[in-house]
mmCIF file of C-alpha atoms in Angstrom:
data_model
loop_
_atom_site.group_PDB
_atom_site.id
_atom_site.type_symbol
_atom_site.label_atom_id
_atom_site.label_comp_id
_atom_site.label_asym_id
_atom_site.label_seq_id
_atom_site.Cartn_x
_atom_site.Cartn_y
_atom_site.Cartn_z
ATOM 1 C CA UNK A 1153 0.000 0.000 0.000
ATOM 2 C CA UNK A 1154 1.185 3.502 -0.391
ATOM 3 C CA UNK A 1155 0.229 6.929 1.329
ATOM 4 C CA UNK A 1156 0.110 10.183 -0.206
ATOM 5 C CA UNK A 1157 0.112 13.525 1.205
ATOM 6 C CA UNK A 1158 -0.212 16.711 -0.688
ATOM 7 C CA UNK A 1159 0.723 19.971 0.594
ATOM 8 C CA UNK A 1160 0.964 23.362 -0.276
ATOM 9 C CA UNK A 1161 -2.518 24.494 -1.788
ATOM 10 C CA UNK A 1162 -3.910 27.936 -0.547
ATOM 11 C CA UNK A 1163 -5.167 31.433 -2.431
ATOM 12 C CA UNK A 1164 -3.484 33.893 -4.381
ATOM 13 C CA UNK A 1165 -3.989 36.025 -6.718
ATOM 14 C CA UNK A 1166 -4.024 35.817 -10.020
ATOM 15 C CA UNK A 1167 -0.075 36.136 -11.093
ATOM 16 C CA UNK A 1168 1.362 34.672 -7.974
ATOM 17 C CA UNK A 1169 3.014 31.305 -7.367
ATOM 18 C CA UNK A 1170 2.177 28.551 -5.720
ATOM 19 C CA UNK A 1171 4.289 24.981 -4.624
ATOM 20 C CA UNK A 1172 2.627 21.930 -4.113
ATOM 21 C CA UNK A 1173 4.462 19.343 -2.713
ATOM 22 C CA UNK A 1174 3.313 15.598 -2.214
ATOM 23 C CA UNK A 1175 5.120 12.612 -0.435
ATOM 24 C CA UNK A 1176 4.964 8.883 -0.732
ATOM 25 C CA UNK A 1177 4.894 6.319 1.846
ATOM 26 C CA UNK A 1178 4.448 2.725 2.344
ATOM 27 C CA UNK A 1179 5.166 0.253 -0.412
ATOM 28 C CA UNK A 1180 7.697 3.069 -2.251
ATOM 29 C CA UNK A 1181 8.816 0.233 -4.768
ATOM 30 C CA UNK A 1182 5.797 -0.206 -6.406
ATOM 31 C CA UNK A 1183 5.906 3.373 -7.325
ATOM 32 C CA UNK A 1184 7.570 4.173 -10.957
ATOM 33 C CA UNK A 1185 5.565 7.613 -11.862
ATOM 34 C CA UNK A 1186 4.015 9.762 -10.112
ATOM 35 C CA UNK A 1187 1.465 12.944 -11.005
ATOM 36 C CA UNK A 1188 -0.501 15.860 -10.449
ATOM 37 C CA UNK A 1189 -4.225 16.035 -11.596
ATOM 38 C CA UNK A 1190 -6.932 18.893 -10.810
ATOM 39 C CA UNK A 1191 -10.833 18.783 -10.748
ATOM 40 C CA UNK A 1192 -12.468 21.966 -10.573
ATOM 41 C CA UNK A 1193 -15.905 22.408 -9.632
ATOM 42 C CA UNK A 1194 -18.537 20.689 -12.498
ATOM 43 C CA UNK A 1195 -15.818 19.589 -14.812
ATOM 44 C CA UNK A 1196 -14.115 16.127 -15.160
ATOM 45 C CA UNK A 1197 -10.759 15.628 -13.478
ATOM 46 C CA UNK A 1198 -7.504 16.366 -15.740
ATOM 47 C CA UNK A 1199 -4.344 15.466 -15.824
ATOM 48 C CA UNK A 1200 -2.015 18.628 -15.145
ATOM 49 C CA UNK A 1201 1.774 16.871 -15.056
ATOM 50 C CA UNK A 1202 3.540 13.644 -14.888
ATOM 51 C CA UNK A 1203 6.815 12.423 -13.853
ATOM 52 C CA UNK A 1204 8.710 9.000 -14.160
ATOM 53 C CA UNK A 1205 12.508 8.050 -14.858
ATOM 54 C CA UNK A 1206 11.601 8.444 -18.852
ATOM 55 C CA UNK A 1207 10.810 11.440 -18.709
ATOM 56 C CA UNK A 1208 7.842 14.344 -17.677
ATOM 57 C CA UNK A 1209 4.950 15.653 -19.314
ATOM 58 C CA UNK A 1210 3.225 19.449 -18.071
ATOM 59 C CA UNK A 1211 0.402 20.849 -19.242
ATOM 60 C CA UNK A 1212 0.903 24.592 -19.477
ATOM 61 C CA UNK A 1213 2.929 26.639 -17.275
ATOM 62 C CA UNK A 1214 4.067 24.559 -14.690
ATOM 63 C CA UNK A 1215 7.013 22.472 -13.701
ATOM 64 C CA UNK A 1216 7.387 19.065 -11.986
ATOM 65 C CA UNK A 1217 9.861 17.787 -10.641
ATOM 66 C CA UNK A 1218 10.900 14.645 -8.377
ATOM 67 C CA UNK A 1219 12.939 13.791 -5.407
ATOM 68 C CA UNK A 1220 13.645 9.749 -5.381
ATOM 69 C CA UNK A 1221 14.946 10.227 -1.984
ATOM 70 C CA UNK A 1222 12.673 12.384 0.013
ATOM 71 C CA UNK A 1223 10.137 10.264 -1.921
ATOM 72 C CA UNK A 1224 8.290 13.560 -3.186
ATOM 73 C CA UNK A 1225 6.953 15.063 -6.127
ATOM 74 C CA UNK A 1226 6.615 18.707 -6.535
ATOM 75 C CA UNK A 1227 4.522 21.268 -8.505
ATOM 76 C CA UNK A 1228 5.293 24.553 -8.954
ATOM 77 C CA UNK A 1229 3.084 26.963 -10.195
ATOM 78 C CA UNK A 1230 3.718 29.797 -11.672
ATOM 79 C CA UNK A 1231 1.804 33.483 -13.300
ATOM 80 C CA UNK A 1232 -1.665 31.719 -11.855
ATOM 81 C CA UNK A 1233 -4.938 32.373 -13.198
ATOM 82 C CA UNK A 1234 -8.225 32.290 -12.188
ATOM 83 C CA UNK A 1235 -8.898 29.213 -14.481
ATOM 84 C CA UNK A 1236 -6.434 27.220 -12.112
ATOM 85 C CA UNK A 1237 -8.766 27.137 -8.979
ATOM 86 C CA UNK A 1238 -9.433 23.500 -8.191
ATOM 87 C CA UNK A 1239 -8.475 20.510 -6.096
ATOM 88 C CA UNK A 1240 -5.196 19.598 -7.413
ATOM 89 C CA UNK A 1241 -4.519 15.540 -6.551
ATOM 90 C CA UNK A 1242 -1.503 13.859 -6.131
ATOM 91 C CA UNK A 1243 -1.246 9.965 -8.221
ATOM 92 C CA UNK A 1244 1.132 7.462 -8.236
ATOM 93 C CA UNK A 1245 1.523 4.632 -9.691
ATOM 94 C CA UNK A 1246 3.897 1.745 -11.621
ATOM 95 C CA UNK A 1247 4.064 3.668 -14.827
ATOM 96 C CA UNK A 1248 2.730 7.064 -16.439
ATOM 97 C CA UNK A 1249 -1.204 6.968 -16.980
ATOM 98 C CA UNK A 1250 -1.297 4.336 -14.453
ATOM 99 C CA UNK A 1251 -1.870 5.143 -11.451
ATOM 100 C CA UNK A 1252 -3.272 3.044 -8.561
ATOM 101 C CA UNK A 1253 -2.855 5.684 -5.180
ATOM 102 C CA UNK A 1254 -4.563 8.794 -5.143
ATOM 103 C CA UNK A 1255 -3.527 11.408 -2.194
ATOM 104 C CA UNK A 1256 -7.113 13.119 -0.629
ATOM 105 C CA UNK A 1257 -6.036 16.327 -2.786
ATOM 106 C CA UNK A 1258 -5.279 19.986 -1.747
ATOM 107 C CA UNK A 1259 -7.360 23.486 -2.719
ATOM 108 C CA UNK A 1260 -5.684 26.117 -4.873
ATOM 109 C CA UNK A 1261 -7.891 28.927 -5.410
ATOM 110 C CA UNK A 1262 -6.994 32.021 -7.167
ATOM 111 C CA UNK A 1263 -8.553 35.183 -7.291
ATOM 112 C CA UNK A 1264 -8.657 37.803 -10.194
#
């Protein structure tokens, strides 16, 4: 089984940064990518940025990256708009577009 945690959600407004972080516990080696999805209110849940030892994918203007040995993954978010309020989740998972752990997800809401 594996645990994850997301931190680092809050408001801004629109043009500021945010950092959300995520860590991984439990069964670590069963974890080969990990990602960042968001759901905002009435719309289907998306996929925002991956990560795995092949390489990353990011949707727009943010940046992942990965620590192996804190066991985290981290989002940074950058010139924020509006459009990016939602629940952002944390997924991880034996390969990209698989993932089988979902963290409980943190709010990022910004303001115009």
């Amino acid at each position: 089984q594996v645990v994850l945690v997301e931190s680092g959600g809050g408001s801004v407004q629109a043009g500021g940064s945010l950092r959300l972080s995520c860590g991984a516990s439990g069964s670590i080696s069963m974890i080969h990518a990990m990602a960042w999805y968001r759901q905002a209110p009435g719309k289907e849940r998306e996929l925002v940025a991956a990560i795995s030892s092949a390489g990353s994918f990011v949707k727009g203007r943010f940046t992942i990256s990965g620590d192996n040995v804190k066991n985290t993954v981290t989002l940074q978010m950058n010139s924020l708009k509006p459009e990016d309020t939602a629940m952002y989740f944390c997924a991880a998972g034996p390969a990209m577009g698989r993932y089988d752990y979902w963290g409980q997800g943190t709010q990022v809401t910004v303001s115009a």
